[in-house]
mmCIF file of C-alpha atoms in Angstrom:
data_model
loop_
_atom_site.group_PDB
_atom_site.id
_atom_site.type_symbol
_atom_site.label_atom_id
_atom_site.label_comp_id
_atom_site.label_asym_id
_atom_site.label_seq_id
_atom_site.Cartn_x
_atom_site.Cartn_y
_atom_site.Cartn_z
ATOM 1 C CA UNK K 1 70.526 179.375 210.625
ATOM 2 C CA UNK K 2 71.512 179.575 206.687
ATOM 3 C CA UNK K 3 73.228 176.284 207.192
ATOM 4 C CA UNK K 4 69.704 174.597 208.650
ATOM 5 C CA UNK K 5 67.532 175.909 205.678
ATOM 6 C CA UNK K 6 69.951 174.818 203.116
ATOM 7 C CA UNK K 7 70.281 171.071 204.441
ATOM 8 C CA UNK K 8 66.221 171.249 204.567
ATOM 9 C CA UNK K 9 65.951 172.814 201.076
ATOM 10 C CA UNK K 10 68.381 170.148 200.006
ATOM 11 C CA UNK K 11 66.465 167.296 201.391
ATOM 12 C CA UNK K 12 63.204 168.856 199.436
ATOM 13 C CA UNK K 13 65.079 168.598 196.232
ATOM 14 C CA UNK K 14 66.320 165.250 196.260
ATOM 15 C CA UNK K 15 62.264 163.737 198.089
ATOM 16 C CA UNK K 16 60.950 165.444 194.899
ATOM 17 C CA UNK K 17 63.798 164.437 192.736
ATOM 18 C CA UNK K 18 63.181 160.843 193.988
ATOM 19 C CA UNK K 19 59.096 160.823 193.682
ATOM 20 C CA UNK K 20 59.322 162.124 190.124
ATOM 21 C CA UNK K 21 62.062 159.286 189.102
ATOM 22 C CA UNK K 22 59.696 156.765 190.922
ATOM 23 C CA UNK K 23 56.670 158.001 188.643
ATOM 24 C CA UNK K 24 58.524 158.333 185.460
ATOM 25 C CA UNK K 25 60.505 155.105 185.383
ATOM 26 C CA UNK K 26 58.851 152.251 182.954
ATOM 27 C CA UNK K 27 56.684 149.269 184.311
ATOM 28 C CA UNK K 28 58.093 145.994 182.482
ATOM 29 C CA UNK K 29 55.330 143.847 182.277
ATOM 30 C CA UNK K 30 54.646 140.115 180.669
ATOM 31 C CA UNK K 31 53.314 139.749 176.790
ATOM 32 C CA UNK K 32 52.138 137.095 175.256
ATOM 33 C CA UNK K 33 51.971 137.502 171.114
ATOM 34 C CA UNK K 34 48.838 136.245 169.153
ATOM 35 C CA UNK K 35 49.092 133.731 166.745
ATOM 36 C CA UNK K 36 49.343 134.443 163.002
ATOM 37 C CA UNK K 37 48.392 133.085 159.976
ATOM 38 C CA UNK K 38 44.665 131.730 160.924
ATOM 39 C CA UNK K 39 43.120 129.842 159.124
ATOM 40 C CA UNK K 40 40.497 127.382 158.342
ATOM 41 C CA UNK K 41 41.502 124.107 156.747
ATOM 42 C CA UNK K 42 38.696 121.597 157.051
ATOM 43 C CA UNK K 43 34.988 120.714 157.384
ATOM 44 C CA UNK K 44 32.308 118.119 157.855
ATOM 45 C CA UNK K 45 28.363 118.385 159.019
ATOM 46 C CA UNK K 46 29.176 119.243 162.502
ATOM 47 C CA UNK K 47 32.556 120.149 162.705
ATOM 48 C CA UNK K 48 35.415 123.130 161.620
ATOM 49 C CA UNK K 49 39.063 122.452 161.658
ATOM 50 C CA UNK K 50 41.562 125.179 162.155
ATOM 51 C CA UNK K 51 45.211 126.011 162.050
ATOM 52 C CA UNK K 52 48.207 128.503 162.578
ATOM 53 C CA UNK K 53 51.686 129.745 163.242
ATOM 54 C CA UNK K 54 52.948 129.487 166.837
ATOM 55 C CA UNK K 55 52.782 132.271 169.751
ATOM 56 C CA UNK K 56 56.750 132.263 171.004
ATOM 57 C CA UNK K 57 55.820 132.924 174.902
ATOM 58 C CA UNK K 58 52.387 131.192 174.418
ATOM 59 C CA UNK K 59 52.467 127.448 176.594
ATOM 60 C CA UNK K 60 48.510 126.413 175.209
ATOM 61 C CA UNK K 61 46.183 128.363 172.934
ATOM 62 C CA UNK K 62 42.158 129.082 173.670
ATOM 63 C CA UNK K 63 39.780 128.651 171.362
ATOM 64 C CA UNK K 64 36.281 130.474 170.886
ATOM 65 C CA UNK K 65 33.861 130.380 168.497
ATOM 66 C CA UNK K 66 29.890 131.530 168.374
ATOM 67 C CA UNK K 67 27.523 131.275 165.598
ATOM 68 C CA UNK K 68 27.794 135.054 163.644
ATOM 69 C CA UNK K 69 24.177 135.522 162.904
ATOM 70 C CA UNK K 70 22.740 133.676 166.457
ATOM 71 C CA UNK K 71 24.699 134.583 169.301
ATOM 72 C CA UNK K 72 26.543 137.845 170.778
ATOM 73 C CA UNK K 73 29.244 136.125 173.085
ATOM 74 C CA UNK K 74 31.968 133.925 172.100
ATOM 75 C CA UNK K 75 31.977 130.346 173.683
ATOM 76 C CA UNK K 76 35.338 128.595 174.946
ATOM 77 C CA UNK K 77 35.337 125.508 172.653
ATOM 78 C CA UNK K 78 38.547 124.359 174.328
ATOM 79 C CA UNK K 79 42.293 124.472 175.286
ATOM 80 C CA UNK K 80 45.345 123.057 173.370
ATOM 81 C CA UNK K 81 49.287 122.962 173.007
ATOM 82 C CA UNK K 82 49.090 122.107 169.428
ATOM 83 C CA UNK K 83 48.546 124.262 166.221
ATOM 84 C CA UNK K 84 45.853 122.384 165.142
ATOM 85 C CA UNK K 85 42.319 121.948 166.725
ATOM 86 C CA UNK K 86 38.705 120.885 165.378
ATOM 87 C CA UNK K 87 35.482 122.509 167.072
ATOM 88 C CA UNK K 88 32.768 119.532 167.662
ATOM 89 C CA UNK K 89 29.556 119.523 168.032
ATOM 90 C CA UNK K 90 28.304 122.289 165.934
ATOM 91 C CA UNK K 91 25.214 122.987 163.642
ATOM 92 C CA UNK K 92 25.250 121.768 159.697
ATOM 93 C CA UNK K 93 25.043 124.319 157.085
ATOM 94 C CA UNK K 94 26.398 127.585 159.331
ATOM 95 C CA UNK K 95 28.573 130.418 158.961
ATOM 96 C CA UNK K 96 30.695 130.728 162.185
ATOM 97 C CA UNK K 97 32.696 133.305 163.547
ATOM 98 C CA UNK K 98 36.430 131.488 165.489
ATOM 99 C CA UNK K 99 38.630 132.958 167.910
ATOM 100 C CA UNK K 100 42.421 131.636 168.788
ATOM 101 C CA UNK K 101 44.551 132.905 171.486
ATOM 102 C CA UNK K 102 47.620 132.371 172.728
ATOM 103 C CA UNK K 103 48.073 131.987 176.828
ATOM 104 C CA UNK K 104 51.539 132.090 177.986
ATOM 105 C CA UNK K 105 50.137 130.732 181.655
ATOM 106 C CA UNK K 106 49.171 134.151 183.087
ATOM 107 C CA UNK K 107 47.558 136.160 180.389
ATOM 108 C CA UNK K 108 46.317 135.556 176.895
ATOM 109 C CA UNK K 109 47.086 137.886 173.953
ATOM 110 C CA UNK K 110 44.312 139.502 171.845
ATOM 111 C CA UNK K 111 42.322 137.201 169.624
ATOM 112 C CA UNK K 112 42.970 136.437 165.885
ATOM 113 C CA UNK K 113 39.547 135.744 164.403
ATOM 114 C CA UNK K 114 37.586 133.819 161.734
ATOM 115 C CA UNK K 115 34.512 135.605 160.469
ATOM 116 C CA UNK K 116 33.518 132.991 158.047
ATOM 117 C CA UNK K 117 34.521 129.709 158.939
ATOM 118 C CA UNK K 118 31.493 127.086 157.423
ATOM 119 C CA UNK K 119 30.560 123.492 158.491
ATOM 120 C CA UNK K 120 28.907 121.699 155.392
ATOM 121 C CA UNK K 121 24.949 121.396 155.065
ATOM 122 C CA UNK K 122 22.945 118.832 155.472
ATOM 123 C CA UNK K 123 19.230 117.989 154.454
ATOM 124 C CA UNK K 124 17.195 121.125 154.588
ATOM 125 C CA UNK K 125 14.613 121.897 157.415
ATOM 126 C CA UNK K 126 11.136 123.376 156.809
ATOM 127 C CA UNK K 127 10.581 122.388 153.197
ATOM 128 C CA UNK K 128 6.619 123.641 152.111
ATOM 129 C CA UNK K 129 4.261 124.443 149.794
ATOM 130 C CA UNK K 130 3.906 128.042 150.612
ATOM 131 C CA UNK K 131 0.951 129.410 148.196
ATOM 132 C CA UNK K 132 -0.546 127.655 144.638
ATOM 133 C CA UNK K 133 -2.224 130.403 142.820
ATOM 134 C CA UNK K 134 -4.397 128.420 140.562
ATOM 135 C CA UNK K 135 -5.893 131.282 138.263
ATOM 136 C CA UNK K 136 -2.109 132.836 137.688
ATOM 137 C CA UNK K 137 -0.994 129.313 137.376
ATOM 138 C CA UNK K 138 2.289 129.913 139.863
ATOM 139 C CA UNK K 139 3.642 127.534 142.760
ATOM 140 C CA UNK K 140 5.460 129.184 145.297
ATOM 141 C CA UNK K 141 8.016 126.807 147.984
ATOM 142 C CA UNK K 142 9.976 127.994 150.833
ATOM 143 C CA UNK K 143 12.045 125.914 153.136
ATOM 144 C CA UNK K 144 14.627 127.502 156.381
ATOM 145 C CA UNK K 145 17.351 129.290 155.602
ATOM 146 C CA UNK K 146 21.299 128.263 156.924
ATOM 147 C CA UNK K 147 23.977 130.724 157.054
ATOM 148 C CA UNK K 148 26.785 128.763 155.671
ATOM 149 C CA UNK K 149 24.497 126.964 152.650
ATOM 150 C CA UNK K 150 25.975 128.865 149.020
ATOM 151 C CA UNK K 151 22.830 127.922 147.430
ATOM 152 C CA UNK K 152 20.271 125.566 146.595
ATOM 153 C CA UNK K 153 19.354 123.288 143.902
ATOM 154 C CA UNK K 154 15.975 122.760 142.846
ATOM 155 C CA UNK K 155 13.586 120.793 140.536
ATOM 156 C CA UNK K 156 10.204 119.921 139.824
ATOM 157 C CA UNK K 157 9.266 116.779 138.307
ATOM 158 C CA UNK K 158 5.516 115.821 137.144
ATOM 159 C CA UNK K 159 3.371 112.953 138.790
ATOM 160 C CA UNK K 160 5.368 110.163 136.903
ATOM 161 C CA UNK K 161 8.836 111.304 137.813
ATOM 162 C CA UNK K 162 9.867 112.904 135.364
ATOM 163 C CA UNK K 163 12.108 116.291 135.461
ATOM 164 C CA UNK K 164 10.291 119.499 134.188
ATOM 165 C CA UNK K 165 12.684 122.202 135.468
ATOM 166 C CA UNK K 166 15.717 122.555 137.396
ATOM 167 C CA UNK K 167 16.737 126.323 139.201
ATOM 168 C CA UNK K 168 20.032 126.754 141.122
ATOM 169 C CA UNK K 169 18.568 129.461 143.671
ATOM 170 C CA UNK K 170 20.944 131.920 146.576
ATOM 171 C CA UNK K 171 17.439 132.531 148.891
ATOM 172 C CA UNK K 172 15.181 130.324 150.838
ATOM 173 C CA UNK K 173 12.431 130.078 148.116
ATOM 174 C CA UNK K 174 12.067 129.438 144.387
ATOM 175 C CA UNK K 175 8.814 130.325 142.065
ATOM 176 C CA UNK K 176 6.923 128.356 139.174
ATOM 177 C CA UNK K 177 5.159 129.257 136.596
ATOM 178 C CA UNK K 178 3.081 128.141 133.895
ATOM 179 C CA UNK K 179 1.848 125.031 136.129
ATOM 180 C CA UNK K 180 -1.453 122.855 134.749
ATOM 181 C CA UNK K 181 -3.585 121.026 137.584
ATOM 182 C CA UNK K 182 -1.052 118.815 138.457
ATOM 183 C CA UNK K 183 0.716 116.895 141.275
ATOM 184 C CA UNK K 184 4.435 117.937 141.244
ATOM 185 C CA UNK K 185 7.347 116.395 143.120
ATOM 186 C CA UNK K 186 9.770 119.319 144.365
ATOM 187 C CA UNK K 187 13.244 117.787 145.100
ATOM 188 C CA UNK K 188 15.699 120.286 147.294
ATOM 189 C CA UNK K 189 19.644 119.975 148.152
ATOM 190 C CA UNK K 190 21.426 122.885 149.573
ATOM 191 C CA UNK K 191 25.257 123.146 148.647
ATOM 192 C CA UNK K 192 28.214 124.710 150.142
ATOM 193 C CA UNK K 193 31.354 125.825 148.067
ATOM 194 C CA UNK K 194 34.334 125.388 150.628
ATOM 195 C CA UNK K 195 38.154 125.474 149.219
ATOM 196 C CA UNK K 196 36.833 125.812 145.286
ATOM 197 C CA UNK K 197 34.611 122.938 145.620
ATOM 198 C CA UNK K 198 31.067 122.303 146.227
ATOM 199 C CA UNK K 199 29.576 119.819 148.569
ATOM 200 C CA UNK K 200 26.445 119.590 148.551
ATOM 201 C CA UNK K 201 23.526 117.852 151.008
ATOM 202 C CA UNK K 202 20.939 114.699 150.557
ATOM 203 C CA UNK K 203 18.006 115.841 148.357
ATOM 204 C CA UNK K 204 14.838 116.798 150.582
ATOM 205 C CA UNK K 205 11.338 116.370 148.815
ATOM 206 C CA UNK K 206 7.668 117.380 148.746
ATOM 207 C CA UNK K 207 4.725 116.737 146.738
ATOM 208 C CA UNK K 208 3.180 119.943 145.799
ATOM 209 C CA UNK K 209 -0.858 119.941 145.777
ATOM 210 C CA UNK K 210 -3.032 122.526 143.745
ATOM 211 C CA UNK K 211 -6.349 123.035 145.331
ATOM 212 C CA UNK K 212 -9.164 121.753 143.063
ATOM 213 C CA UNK K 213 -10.715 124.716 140.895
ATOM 214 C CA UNK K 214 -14.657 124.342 141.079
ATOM 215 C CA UNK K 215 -16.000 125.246 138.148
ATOM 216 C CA UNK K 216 -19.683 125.010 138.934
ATOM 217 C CA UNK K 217 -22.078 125.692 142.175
ATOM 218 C CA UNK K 218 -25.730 125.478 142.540
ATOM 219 C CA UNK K 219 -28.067 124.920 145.374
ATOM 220 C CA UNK K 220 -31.727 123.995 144.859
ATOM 221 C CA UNK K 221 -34.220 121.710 146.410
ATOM 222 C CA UNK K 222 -32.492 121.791 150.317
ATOM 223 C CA UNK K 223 -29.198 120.048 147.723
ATOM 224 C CA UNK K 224 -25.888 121.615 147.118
ATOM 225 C CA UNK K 225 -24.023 120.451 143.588
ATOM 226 C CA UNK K 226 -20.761 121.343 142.908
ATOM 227 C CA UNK K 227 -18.444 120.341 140.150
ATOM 228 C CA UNK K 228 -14.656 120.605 139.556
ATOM 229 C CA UNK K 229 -11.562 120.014 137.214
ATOM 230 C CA UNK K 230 -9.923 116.896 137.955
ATOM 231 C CA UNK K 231 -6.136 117.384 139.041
ATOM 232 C CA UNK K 232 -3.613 115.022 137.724
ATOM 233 C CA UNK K 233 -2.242 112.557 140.589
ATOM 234 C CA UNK K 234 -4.700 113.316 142.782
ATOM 235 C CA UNK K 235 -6.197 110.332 144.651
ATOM 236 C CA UNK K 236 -8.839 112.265 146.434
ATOM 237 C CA UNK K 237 -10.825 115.134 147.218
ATOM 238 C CA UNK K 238 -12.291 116.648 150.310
ATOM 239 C CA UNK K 239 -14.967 119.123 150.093
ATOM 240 C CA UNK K 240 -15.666 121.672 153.003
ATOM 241 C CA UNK K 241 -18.540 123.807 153.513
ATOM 242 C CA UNK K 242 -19.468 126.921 156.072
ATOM 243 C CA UNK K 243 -22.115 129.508 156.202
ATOM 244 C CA UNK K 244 -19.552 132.207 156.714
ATOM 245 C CA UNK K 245 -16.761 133.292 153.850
ATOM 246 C CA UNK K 246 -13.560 132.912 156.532
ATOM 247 C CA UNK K 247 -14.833 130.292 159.219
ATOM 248 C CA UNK K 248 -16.432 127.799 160.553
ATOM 249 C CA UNK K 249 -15.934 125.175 157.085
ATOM 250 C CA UNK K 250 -16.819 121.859 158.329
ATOM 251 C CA UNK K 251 -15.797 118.405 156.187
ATOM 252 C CA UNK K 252 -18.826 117.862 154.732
ATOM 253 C CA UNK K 253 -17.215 114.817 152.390
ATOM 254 C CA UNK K 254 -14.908 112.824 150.918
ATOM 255 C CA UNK K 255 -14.472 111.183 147.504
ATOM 256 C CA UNK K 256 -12.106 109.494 145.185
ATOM 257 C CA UNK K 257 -10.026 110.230 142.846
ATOM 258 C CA UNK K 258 -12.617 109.504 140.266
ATOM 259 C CA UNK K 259 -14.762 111.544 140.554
ATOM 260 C CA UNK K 260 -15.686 115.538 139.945
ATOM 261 C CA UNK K 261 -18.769 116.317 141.284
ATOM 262 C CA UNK K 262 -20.552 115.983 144.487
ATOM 263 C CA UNK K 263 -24.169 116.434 145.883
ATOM 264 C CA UNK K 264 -24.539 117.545 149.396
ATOM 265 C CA UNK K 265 -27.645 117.729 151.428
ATOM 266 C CA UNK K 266 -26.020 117.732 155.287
ATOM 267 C CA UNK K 267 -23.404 118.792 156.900
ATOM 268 C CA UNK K 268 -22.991 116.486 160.036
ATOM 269 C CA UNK K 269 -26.496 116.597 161.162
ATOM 270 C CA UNK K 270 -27.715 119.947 159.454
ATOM 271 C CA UNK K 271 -29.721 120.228 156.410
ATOM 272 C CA UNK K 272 -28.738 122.253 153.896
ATOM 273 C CA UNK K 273 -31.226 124.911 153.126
ATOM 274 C CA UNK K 274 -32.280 126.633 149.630
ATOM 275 C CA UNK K 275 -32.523 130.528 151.329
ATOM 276 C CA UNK K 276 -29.207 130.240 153.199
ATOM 277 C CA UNK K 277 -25.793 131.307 151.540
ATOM 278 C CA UNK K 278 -22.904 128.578 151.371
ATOM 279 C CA UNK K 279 -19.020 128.778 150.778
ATOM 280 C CA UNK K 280 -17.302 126.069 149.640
ATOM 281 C CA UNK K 281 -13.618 124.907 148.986
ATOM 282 C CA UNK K 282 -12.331 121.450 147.638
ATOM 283 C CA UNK K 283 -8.795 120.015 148.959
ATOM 284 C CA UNK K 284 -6.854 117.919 146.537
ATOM 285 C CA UNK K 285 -5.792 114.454 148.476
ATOM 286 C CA UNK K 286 -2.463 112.706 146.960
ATOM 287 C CA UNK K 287 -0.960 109.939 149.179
ATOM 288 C CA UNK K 288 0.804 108.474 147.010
ATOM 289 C CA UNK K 289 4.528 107.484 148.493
ATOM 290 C CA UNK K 290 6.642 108.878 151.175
ATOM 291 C CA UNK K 291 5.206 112.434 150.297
ATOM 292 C CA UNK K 292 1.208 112.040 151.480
ATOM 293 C CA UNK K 293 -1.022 115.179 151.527
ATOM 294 C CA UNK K 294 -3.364 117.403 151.259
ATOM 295 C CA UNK K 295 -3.622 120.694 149.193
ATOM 296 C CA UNK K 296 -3.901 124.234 151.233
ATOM 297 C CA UNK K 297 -7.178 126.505 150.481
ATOM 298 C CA UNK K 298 -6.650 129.218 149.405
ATOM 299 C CA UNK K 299 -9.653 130.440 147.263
ATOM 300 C CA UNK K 300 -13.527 128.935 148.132
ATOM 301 C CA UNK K 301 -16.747 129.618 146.342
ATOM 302 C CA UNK K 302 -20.104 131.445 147.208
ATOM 303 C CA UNK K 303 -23.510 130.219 146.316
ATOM 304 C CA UNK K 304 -24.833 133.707 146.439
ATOM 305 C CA UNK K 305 -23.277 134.959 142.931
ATOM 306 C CA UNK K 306 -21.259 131.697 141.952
ATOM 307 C CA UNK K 307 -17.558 133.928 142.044
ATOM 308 C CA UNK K 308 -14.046 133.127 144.236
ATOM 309 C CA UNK K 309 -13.059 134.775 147.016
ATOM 310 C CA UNK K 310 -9.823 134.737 149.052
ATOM 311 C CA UNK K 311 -9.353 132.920 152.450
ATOM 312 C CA UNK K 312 -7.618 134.378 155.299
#
């Protein structure tokens, strides 16, 4: 009987024995290494070159990238056996965030990344006229923002060309001040330093309207005068009149660069009448070139007590 229960407790031992080697003996599995030494090494408008030193195991490297300001998830760009690859088809002027790794045919290693590879800009998008405020005398321009542009360079030149002021800006914007009633040409190129150098985009340009200051308003006799200061390139004006301060302004007419001053006694089919209040606001016309246009509104004027108000 002793005999039995020391073969069984002997057989208990070495099951145990034998499940606890099974559970602490090491799992040898397959690893791939990532690559080192990544880095960018060239760029163009729509395209980001890339290299670095060789996975041992790896047999083809992946390649990911995804816009960093845009887009959460990384997109395969594609699949090579060489060092080197170049991501096509991208957007000018952005900062991108690029992913290598190595795939040994089963697995691939963790990533190495990029956080700011660039491509190089091209023309800027969205270039405007954003507010003239004629009484401080201050034009502000805006145009779209790219993640990968350095800065911008900007100037404005005066109706006949020439250069007035030049600003080298970081944001999407720029200010002027001390402006007369003038047509001005504003002339933008964005720039990207890459590798100690700067390359730098076309030139994009606007003409840049102020909105003609009326200097006098008067209705008598079913007639509404107005009068206002000439601006300097102009080749037109249009004047607009409502009954109501924010809406409803209807072109009531249009006249040439000549003149400064205007009569009114319709608008379309409607008289005007002496007991009724009237806003007005004149748009400065300049097609002259490539840049044709018209001037925003920003202020218009009241027949009630001759003053400015703001439109919304």
């Amino acid at each position: 009987m002793k005999k039995k229960i020391a073969v069984r407790l002997l057989m208990f031992f070495m099951l145990v024995g034998g499940v606890s080697f099974l559970k602490t003996a090491p799992i040898l599995a397959a690893y791939v290494s990532s690559v080192a030494d990544l880095k960018q090494t060239g760029a163009a408008k729509n395209s980001i070159t890339i290299e670095w030193s060789p996975s041992e195991k790896a047999v083809e490297y992946h390649v990911y990238y995804k816009d960093n300001l845009t887009e959460k998830e990384y997109r395969l760009s594609g699949k090579t056996a060489d060092t080197k690859y170049t991501i096509t088809g991208l957007k000018d002027g952005i900062t991108y965030n690029v992913q290598v790794k190595a795939f040994d045919g089963t697995t691939e290693s963790s990533p190495r990344t990029i956080y700011d590879a660039v491509t190089l800009p091209d023309r800027i998008e969205g270039l405007q006229q954003d507010r003239w405020y004629y009484f401080l005398h201050v034009l502000d321009i805006k145009w779209n923002r790219k993640s990968g542009v350095s800065g911008y360079e900007v100037s404005l030149s005066d109706s006949k060309g020439k250069v007035l002021q030049k600003k080298d800006v970081s944001t999407a914007s720029v200010s002027f001040n001390n402006l007369k009633d003038s047509v001005y040409t504003i002339a933008v190129r964005a720039y990207t330093v890459y590798q100690n150098n700067k390359y730098y985009s076309a030139y994009s340009s606007i003409n840049c309207i102020p909105q003609a200051r009326i200097s006098k308003l008067k209705l008598k006799g079913g007639k509404l005068t107005m009068n206002w200061k000439k601006v300097d390139g102009a080749t037109g004006y249009k004047i607009y009149v409502s009954t109501k301060p924010n809406k409803g302004y209807k072109l009531a007419k249009t006249v040439g660069k000549k003149k400064s001053s205007c009569t009114i006694a319709k608008i379309k089919k409607t008289k005007i009448k002496s007991k009724k209040t009237y806003y007005v606001y004149v748009q400065t016309v300049c097609n002259k070139g490539k840049n044709k246009g018209t001037s925003g509104a920003l202020y218009y004027w009241s027949t009630k007590n001759s003053s400015f108000g703001y439109l919304n």
